[in-house]
Coordinates of N, CA and C in Angstrom, one line a residue:
X1 N 174.2 96.4 34.6 CA 173.8 96.7 36.1 C 172.6 97.7 36.1
X2 N 172.7 98.7 35.0 CA 171.7 99.8 34.8 C 170.6 99.1 34.3
X3 N 170.6 98.2 33.4 CA 169.4 97.6 33.0 C 168.6 96.5 33.9
X4 N 169.3 96.1 34.9 CA 168.8 95.2 36.0 C 167.9 96.1 36.8
X5 N 168.6 97.4 37.3 CA 167.9 98.3 38.0 C 166.5 98.9 37.2
X6 N 166.8 99.1 36.1 CA 165.6 99.4 35.4 C 164.2 98.4 35.2
X7 N 164.7 97.2 35.1 CA 163.9 96.2 35.1 C 163.2 96.0 36.4
X8 N 163.9 96.1 37.6 CA 163.4 96.0 39.0 C 162.4 97.2 39.3
X9 N 162.8 98.4 38.9 CA 162.2 99.7 39.3 C 161.6 100.4 37.8
X10 N 160.5 100.1 37.4 CA 160.1 100.5 36.0 C 159.7 102.0 36.1
X11 N 160.4 102.8 36.6 CA 160.0 104.3 36.6 C 160.6 105.0 35.5
X12 N 159.7 105.0 34.3 CA 160.5 105.7 33.3 C 160.6 107.4 33.4
X13 N 159.9 107.9 34.3 CA 160.1 109.2 34.3 C 161.4 109.7 35.2
X14 N 161.7 108.8 36.0 CA 162.9 108.9 36.8 C 164.1 108.6 36.4
X15 N 165.0 109.6 36.1 CA 166.3 109.6 35.5 C 167.3 108.7 36.4
X16 N 167.8 107.8 35.9 CA 168.8 106.8 36.5 C 170.3 107.4 36.4
X17 N 170.8 107.6 37.6 CA 172.1 108.0 37.6 C 173.0 107.1 38.6
X18 N 173.8 106.5 38.0 CA 174.6 105.5 39.0 C 176.1 106.2 39.1
X19 N 176.5 106.2 40.4 CA 177.6 106.7 40.8 C 178.4 105.5 41.3
X20 N 179.6 105.2 40.9 CA 180.6 104.2 41.3 C 181.6 105.0 42.4
X21 N 181.5 104.4 43.5 CA 182.4 104.6 44.7 C 183.2 103.6 45.1
X22 N 184.3 103.8 45.5 CA 185.3 102.9 46.1 C 184.7 102.7 47.6
X23 N 184.1 101.5 47.8 CA 183.8 101.1 49.2 C 184.6 100.2 49.9
X24 N 185.5 99.7 49.3 CA 186.4 98.7 49.8 C 187.9 98.7 49.1
X25 N 188.8 97.9 49.7 CA 189.9 97.9 48.7 C 189.7 97.0 47.6
X26 N 188.8 96.1 47.5 CA 188.6 95.4 46.3 C 187.9 96.0 45.3
X27 N 187.5 97.5 45.4 CA 187.0 98.2 44.5 C 185.5 97.6 44.0
X28 N 184.7 97.3 45.1 CA 183.4 97.0 44.9 C 182.6 98.2 44.4
X29 N 181.6 97.7 43.5 CA 180.8 98.8 42.9 C 179.4 98.9 43.8
X30 N 179.2 100.2 44.1 CA 177.8 100.3 44.8 C 176.7 101.3 43.9
X31 N 175.7 101.3 44.2 CA 174.9 102.2 43.3 C 174.2 103.2 44.6
X32 N 174.2 104.5 44.1 CA 173.7 105.5 44.9 C 172.8 106.2 44.1
X33 N 171.5 105.7 44.2 CA 170.4 106.3 43.5 C 169.4 106.9 44.5
X34 N 169.5 108.1 44.9 CA 168.5 108.9 45.8 C 167.2 109.1 45.2
X35 N 167.0 109.3 44.0 CA 165.7 109.4 43.4 C 164.8 108.2 43.5
X36 N 165.3 107.1 43.2 CA 164.6 105.8 43.3 C 164.1 105.6 44.6
X37 N 165.0 105.8 45.7 CA 164.6 105.4 47.0 C 163.8 106.5 47.5
X38 N 163.6 107.6 47.0 CA 162.9 108.7 47.4 C 161.4 108.3 47.0
X39 N 161.4 107.9 45.5 CA 160.0 107.5 45.1 C 159.4 106.3 45.8
X40 N 160.4 105.3 46.2 CA 159.8 104.1 46.8 C 159.5 104.5 48.3
X41 N 160.2 105.4 49.0 CA 159.7 105.6 50.4 C 158.3 106.7 50.3
X42 N 158.3 107.4 49.3 CA 157.1 108.3 49.4 C 155.8 107.6 49.0
X43 N 156.0 106.2 48.8 CA 154.6 105.5 48.5 C 154.1 104.9 49.8
X44 N 153.2 105.7 50.3 CA 152.7 105.5 51.7 C 151.5 104.5 51.6
X45 N 151.6 103.3 52.3 CA 150.4 102.4 52.2 C 149.0 102.9 52.9
X46 N 149.2 104.0 53.6 CA 148.0 104.5 54.3 C 147.3 105.4 53.2
X47 N 147.8 105.8 52.1 CA 147.0 106.7 51.2 C 145.8 106.2 50.9
X48 N 145.6 104.9 50.5 CA 144.1 104.6 50.1 C 143.0 104.6 51.2
X49 N 143.7 104.3 52.5 CA 142.7 104.3 53.8 C 142.5 105.6 54.0
X50 N 143.3 106.7 53.9 CA 143.1 108.0 54.3 C 142.1 108.5 53.3
X51 N 142.2 108.3 51.9 CA 141.5 108.8 50.9 C 139.9 108.2 51.2
X52 N 139.8 106.9 51.4 CA 138.6 106.4 51.7 C 137.9 107.0 53.0
X53 N 138.8 107.2 54.0 CA 138.2 107.9 55.3 C 137.8 109.3 55.0
X54 N 138.5 110.0 54.1 CA 138.2 111.3 53.9 C 136.5 111.3 53.2
X55 N 136.4 110.4 52.2 CA 135.2 110.2 51.5 C 134.3 109.9 52.6
X56 N 134.5 109.0 53.6 CA 133.3 108.4 54.5 C 132.9 109.7 55.4
X57 N 134.1 110.4 55.9 CA 133.7 111.8 56.7 C 132.9 112.5 55.9
X58 N 133.2 112.9 54.5 CA 132.3 113.8 53.8 C 130.9 113.1 53.4
X59 N 130.6 111.9 53.7 CA 129.5 111.2 53.5 C 128.5 111.3 54.7
X60 N 128.9 111.6 55.8 CA 128.0 111.7 57.0 C 126.9 112.8 56.7
X61 N 125.6 112.5 56.6 CA 124.6 113.4 56.2 C 124.0 114.1 57.6
X62 N 124.6 115.1 57.8 CA 124.2 115.7 59.1 C 122.9 116.6 58.9
X63 N 122.4 116.9 57.7 CA 121.3 117.3 57.4 C 120.1 116.3 57.7
X64 N 120.3 115.1 57.5 CA 119.3 114.1 57.4 C 119.3 113.6 59.0
X65 N 120.5 113.7 59.6 CA 120.4 113.3 61.1 C 119.6 114.4 61.8
X66 N 120.0 115.5 61.5 CA 119.3 116.7 62.1 C 117.8 116.6 61.9
X67 N 117.4 116.2 60.9 CA 115.9 116.0 60.5 C 115.3 114.8 61.3
X68 N 116.1 113.8 61.5 CA 115.6 112.5 62.5 C 115.5 112.9 63.7
X69 N 116.4 113.8 64.3 CA 116.3 114.3 65.6 C 115.0 115.0 65.7
X70 N 114.7 115.9 64.8 CA 113.5 116.6 64.9 C 112.1 115.9 64.5
X71 N 112.3 114.5 63.9 CA 111.2 114.0 63.6 C 110.8 114.1 62.0
X72 N 111.5 114.8 61.4 CA 111.2 115.4 59.9 C 112.3 114.6 59.0
X73 N 111.8 114.1 57.9 CA 112.5 113.7 56.7 C 112.9 114.8 55.8
X74 N 114.0 115.6 55.8 CA 114.2 116.8 55.2 C 114.3 116.5 53.6
X75 N 114.4 115.3 53.1 CA 114.4 114.9 51.9 C 113.0 115.0 51.4
X76 N 112.2 115.0 52.0 CA 110.6 115.0 51.6 C 110.1 116.1 51.8
X77 N 110.7 117.4 52.3 CA 110.3 118.7 52.6 C 111.1 119.5 51.8
X78 N 110.2 120.8 51.4 CA 110.9 121.8 50.6 C 111.6 121.3 49.2
X79 N 112.8 121.6 49.1 CA 113.7 121.2 47.8 C 113.9 120.0 47.8
X80 N 113.9 119.2 49.0 CA 114.4 117.7 49.1 C 115.7 117.6 49.2
X81 N 116.5 118.7 49.4 CA 118.1 118.6 49.5 C 118.4 118.3 51.0
X82 N 119.5 117.9 51.3 CA 120.0 117.6 52.7 C 120.9 118.7 53.1
X83 N 121.1 119.8 52.5 CA 122.0 120.8 53.0 C 121.4 121.8 53.8
X84 N 122.3 122.8 54.0 CA 121.9 123.9 55.0 C 120.6 124.7 54.7
X85 N 120.4 125.0 53.5 CA 119.3 126.0 53.1 C 118.0 125.2 53.4
X86 N 117.9 123.9 52.9 CA 116.5 123.2 53.1 C 116.1 122.9 54.5
X87 N 117.5 122.6 55.4 CA 117.3 122.3 56.9 C 116.9 123.5 57.4
X88 N 117.4 124.8 57.0 CA 117.1 125.9 57.7 C 115.6 126.2 57.3
X89 N 115.0 125.9 56.1 CA 113.7 126.2 55.9 C 112.9 125.3 56.6
X90 N 113.2 124.0 56.8 CA 112.2 122.9 57.2 C 112.3 122.9 58.9
X91 N 113.5 123.2 59.3 CA 113.6 123.1 60.9 C 114.0 124.3 61.6
X92 N 114.3 125.3 60.9 CA 114.8 126.5 61.6 C 116.1 126.9 61.4
X93 N 116.4 128.1 62.1 CA 117.9 128.7 62.0 C 118.6 127.7 62.8
X94 N 118.4 127.4 63.9 CA 119.5 126.6 64.9 C 119.8 125.4 64.1
X95 N 118.8 124.7 63.6 CA 119.3 123.4 63.0 C 120.0 123.7 61.7
X96 N 119.6 124.8 61.1 CA 120.4 125.2 59.8 C 121.8 125.5 60.0
X97 N 121.9 126.4 61.1 CA 123.4 126.8 61.4 C 124.2 125.5 61.7
X98 N 123.5 124.8 62.5 CA 124.1 123.4 63.2 C 124.7 122.7 61.8
X99 N 123.7 122.4 60.9 CA 124.2 121.6 59.8 C 125.2 122.3 59.0
X100 N 125.2 123.6 58.9 CA 126.4 124.4 58.2 C 127.6 124.3 58.9
X101 N 127.6 124.4 60.2 CA 128.7 124.3 60.8 C 129.3 122.8 60.7
X102 N 128.5 121.7 60.7 CA 128.9 120.5 60.9 C 129.5 120.0 59.5
X103 N 128.9 120.5 58.3 CA 129.2 120.3 57.1 C 130.5 121.2 56.7
X104 N 130.6 122.3 57.1 CA 131.9 122.8 57.2 C 133.0 122.2 57.7
X105 N 132.8 121.7 59.1 CA 133.9 121.0 59.6 C 134.0 119.4 59.2
X106 N 133.0 118.8 58.3 CA 133.7 117.6 57.9 C 134.4 118.1 56.4
X107 N 134.1 119.2 55.8 CA 135.0 119.6 54.8 C 136.5 119.8 55.1
X108 N 136.6 120.5 56.5 CA 138.0 120.6 57.0 C 138.7 119.6 57.3
X109 N 137.8 118.5 57.9 CA 138.3 117.1 58.5 C 139.1 116.4 57.1
X110 N 138.6 116.5 56.0 CA 139.2 115.7 55.0 C 140.6 116.0 54.8
X111 N 140.9 117.4 54.4 CA 142.5 117.7 54.2 C 143.2 117.7 55.5
X112 N 142.6 117.9 56.5 CA 143.4 117.6 57.9 C 143.7 116.2 58.2
X113 N 143.0 115.3 58.0 CA 143.1 114.0 57.9 C 144.3 113.7 57.1
X114 N 144.4 114.0 55.8 CA 145.5 113.8 55.0 C 146.8 114.4 55.4
X115 N 146.6 115.8 56.0 CA 147.9 116.4 56.4 C 148.4 115.5 57.4
X116 N 147.6 115.1 58.6 CA 148.3 114.4 59.6 C 148.8 113.2 59.7
X117 N 148.1 112.5 58.6 CA 148.6 111.1 58.5 C 149.5 111.1 57.3
X118 N 149.3 111.6 56.2 CA 150.3 111.8 55.2 C 151.5 112.6 55.3
X119 N 151.1 113.7 55.9 CA 152.4 114.6 56.0 C 152.4 115.7 54.9
X120 N 153.0 116.7 54.9 CA 153.1 117.7 54.0 C 154.0 117.2 52.7
X121 N 154.6 116.2 52.7 CA 155.2 115.5 51.5 C 154.3 115.3 50.5
X122 N 153.1 115.0 50.7 CA 152.1 114.4 49.8 C 151.0 115.5 49.4
X123 N 151.4 116.7 49.1 CA 150.2 117.8 48.9 C 149.2 117.3 48.0
X124 N 149.3 116.4 46.9 CA 148.4 115.8 46.2 C 147.5 115.0 46.8
X125 N 147.9 114.2 47.8 CA 147.1 113.4 48.8 C 146.0 114.2 49.6
X126 N 146.8 115.3 50.1 CA 146.0 116.1 50.9 C 144.8 116.8 49.9
X127 N 145.1 117.2 48.7 CA 144.1 117.8 47.9 C 143.1 116.8 47.5
X128 N 143.3 115.6 47.5 CA 142.6 114.4 47.1 C 141.6 114.3 48.2
X129 N 142.2 114.3 49.6 CA 141.3 114.2 50.7 C 140.3 115.0 50.7
X130 N 140.8 116.5 50.4 CA 139.6 117.6 50.3 C 138.5 117.2 49.2
X131 N 138.9 116.9 48.0 CA 138.1 116.6 47.0 C 137.0 115.4 47.3
X132 N 137.7 114.4 48.0 CA 136.8 113.3 48.4 C 135.8 113.4 49.3
X133 N 136.2 114.5 50.2 CA 135.3 114.9 51.4 C 134.0 115.7 50.9
X134 N 134.4 116.5 49.9 CA 133.2 117.2 49.1 C 132.4 116.1 48.3
X135 N 133.1 115.3 47.5 CA 132.3 114.3 46.7 C 131.6 113.3 47.6
X136 N 132.1 113.0 48.8 CA 131.3 112.3 49.8 C 130.0 113.0 50.2
X137 N 129.9 114.4 50.4 CA 128.8 114.8 50.7 C 127.9 114.9 49.5
X138 N 128.3 115.2 48.3 CA 127.7 115.2 47.1 C 127.0 114.0 46.8
X139 N 127.8 112.7 46.9 CA 127.4 111.6 46.7 C 127.6 110.4 47.7
X140 N 126.8 110.7 48.8 CA 126.9 110.0 49.9 C 126.4 108.5 49.9
X141 N 127.3 107.7 50.6 CA 127.1 106.2 50.3 C 126.1 105.9 51.4
X142 N 125.7 106.7 52.3 CA 124.6 106.5 53.3 C 123.5 106.9 52.9
X143 N 123.3 107.6 51.7 CA 122.0 108.2 51.0 C 121.9 107.5 49.7
X144 N 122.5 106.5 49.4 CA 122.5 105.7 48.1 C 123.0 106.6 46.9
X145 N 124.0 107.3 47.5 CA 124.9 108.1 46.5 C 124.2 109.4 45.8
X146 N 123.3 109.8 46.9 CA 122.5 111.1 46.7 C 123.0 112.2 48.0
X147 N 123.0 113.3 47.6 CA 123.5 114.2 48.8 C 123.1 115.8 48.6
X148 N 123.8 116.5 49.3 CA 123.6 118.0 49.1 C 124.4 118.4 47.9
X149 N 124.4 119.7 47.8 CA 125.1 120.3 46.7 C 126.8 120.7 46.9
X150 N 127.1 120.3 48.3 CA 128.4 120.5 48.5 C 129.0 122.0 48.7
X151 N 128.2 122.9 49.0 CA 128.8 124.4 49.0 C 129.4 124.5 50.4
X152 N 128.6 124.1 51.6 CA 129.3 124.1 52.9 C 130.7 123.1 53.0
X153 N 130.5 121.8 52.5 CA 131.7 121.2 52.7 C 132.7 121.7 51.8
X154 N 132.4 122.2 50.6 CA 133.4 122.7 49.7 C 134.1 124.0 50.4
X155 N 133.4 124.9 51.1 CA 133.9 125.8 52.1 C 135.0 125.3 52.9
X156 N 134.5 124.3 53.6 CA 135.6 123.7 54.7 C 136.7 123.1 54.0
X157 N 136.5 122.3 53.0 CA 137.6 121.8 52.2 C 138.6 122.9 51.9
X158 N 138.1 124.1 51.4 CA 139.1 125.0 51.0 C 139.7 125.7 52.3
X159 N 138.8 125.8 53.3 CA 139.4 126.3 54.5 C 140.6 125.1 55.1
X160 N 140.5 124.0 54.7 CA 141.6 123.2 55.2 C 142.8 123.1 54.4
X161 N 142.5 123.6 52.9 CA 143.7 123.7 52.0 C 144.2 125.1 52.1
X162 N 143.5 126.3 51.7 CA 143.7 127.5 51.6 C 142.9 128.4 52.4
X163 N 143.0 128.5 53.6 CA 142.1 129.3 54.5 C 142.0 130.7 54.1
X164 N 143.1 131.4 53.7 CA 142.9 132.7 53.2 C 142.0 133.0 52.1
X165 N 142.1 132.1 51.2 CA 141.4 132.1 50.0 C 139.9 131.8 50.3
X166 N 139.9 130.9 51.1 CA 138.3 130.3 51.6 C 137.5 131.5 52.3
X167 N 138.3 132.3 53.3 CA 137.8 133.1 53.9 C 137.2 134.5 53.0
X168 N 138.2 134.7 52.0 CA 137.8 135.8 51.3 C 136.6 135.5 50.3
X169 N 136.4 134.2 49.8 CA 135.4 133.7 49.1 C 134.2 133.7 49.9
X170 N 134.3 133.2 51.1 CA 133.2 133.0 52.1 C 132.6 134.4 52.3
X171 N 133.7 135.3 52.6 CA 133.2 136.7 52.9 C 132.4 137.3 51.8
X172 N 133.0 137.3 50.6 CA 132.3 137.5 49.5 C 131.0 137.1 49.1
X173 N 130.9 135.7 49.5 CA 129.4 135.0 49.3 C 128.5 135.6 50.4
X174 N 129.0 135.9 51.5 CA 128.2 136.4 52.6 C 127.6 137.8 52.3
X175 N 128.6 138.9 51.7 CA 128.1 140.0 51.4 C 126.9 140.1 50.2
X176 N 127.1 139.1 49.4 CA 126.1 138.9 48.2 C 125.0 138.2 48.9
X177 N 125.0 137.4 50.0 CA 123.7 137.0 50.5 C 122.9 138.2 51.4
X178 N 123.7 138.9 51.9 CA 123.2 140.0 52.8 C 122.5 141.1 51.7
X179 N 123.1 141.1 50.6 CA 122.5 142.1 49.7 C 121.3 141.7 49.0
X180 N 121.3 140.3 48.6 CA 120.3 139.6 47.8 C 119.2 138.8 48.4
X181 N 119.7 138.3 49.4 CA 118.8 137.5 50.1 C 118.6 136.1 49.5
X182 N 119.7 135.8 48.4 CA 119.5 134.5 47.7 C 120.8 133.8 48.0
X183 N 120.5 132.7 48.6 CA 121.4 131.6 48.9 C 122.3 131.1 47.6
X184 N 121.5 130.8 46.6 CA 121.9 130.1 45.5 C 122.8 131.2 44.7
X185 N 122.6 132.5 44.6 CA 123.4 133.3 44.0 C 124.8 133.6 44.8
X186 N 124.6 133.6 46.1 CA 125.6 133.7 46.8 C 126.6 132.6 46.8
X187 N 126.1 131.4 46.9 CA 126.9 130.2 46.7 C 127.8 130.3 45.3
X188 N 127.1 130.6 44.3 CA 127.8 130.6 42.8 C 128.8 131.5 42.8
X189 N 128.4 132.7 43.4 CA 129.4 133.8 43.4 C 130.7 133.6 44.3
X190 N 130.2 132.8 45.3 CA 131.5 132.4 46.4 C 132.4 131.3 45.7
X191 N 131.8 130.6 44.9 CA 132.5 129.6 44.1 C 133.5 130.3 43.1
X192 N 132.8 131.2 42.5 CA 133.6 132.1 41.4 C 134.7 132.9 42.0
X193 N 134.6 133.4 43.2 CA 135.7 134.0 43.9 C 136.8 133.3 44.2
X194 N 136.5 132.0 44.4 CA 137.6 131.3 44.6 C 138.8 131.2 43.2

């Protein structure tokens, strides 16, 4: 019986424990294996859809959309990046802050989508959703797999996962920016603070 179960469920890392209980006067044998059923029930068929949805959310190029609204292609102006800094330089502070806020929100949306659809039983799925939102920003399917540097979206993903650490790192990056007026230095140090 144990060999049949191992053939049907080839989970090598899951120890198989068979308990024999008397369930009827005829002394029928039943299998009580909570670990195998837990593994099978934890395989959520929505996981691939949620991961793909997180990537697509992260792929929305808000910098390019802001540029199209203003009639400017931000990829041909300044550094050519679609992120907050280049949009700020090309279109002004209102557009730059709007792109920053939207990029942070799409970073938060990735892990939140994972949390609400998959539940807290899948922490690795939530973390993958956060990672895929950032990778979607960096390698946007809408921009032929080119995009921004992922700083604002990464901050949003960290806010969705560990908001207290993200607030500390964001605050540290803000202090560095205010002291040095260098966005790149502030971004690098904010990542190091994490």
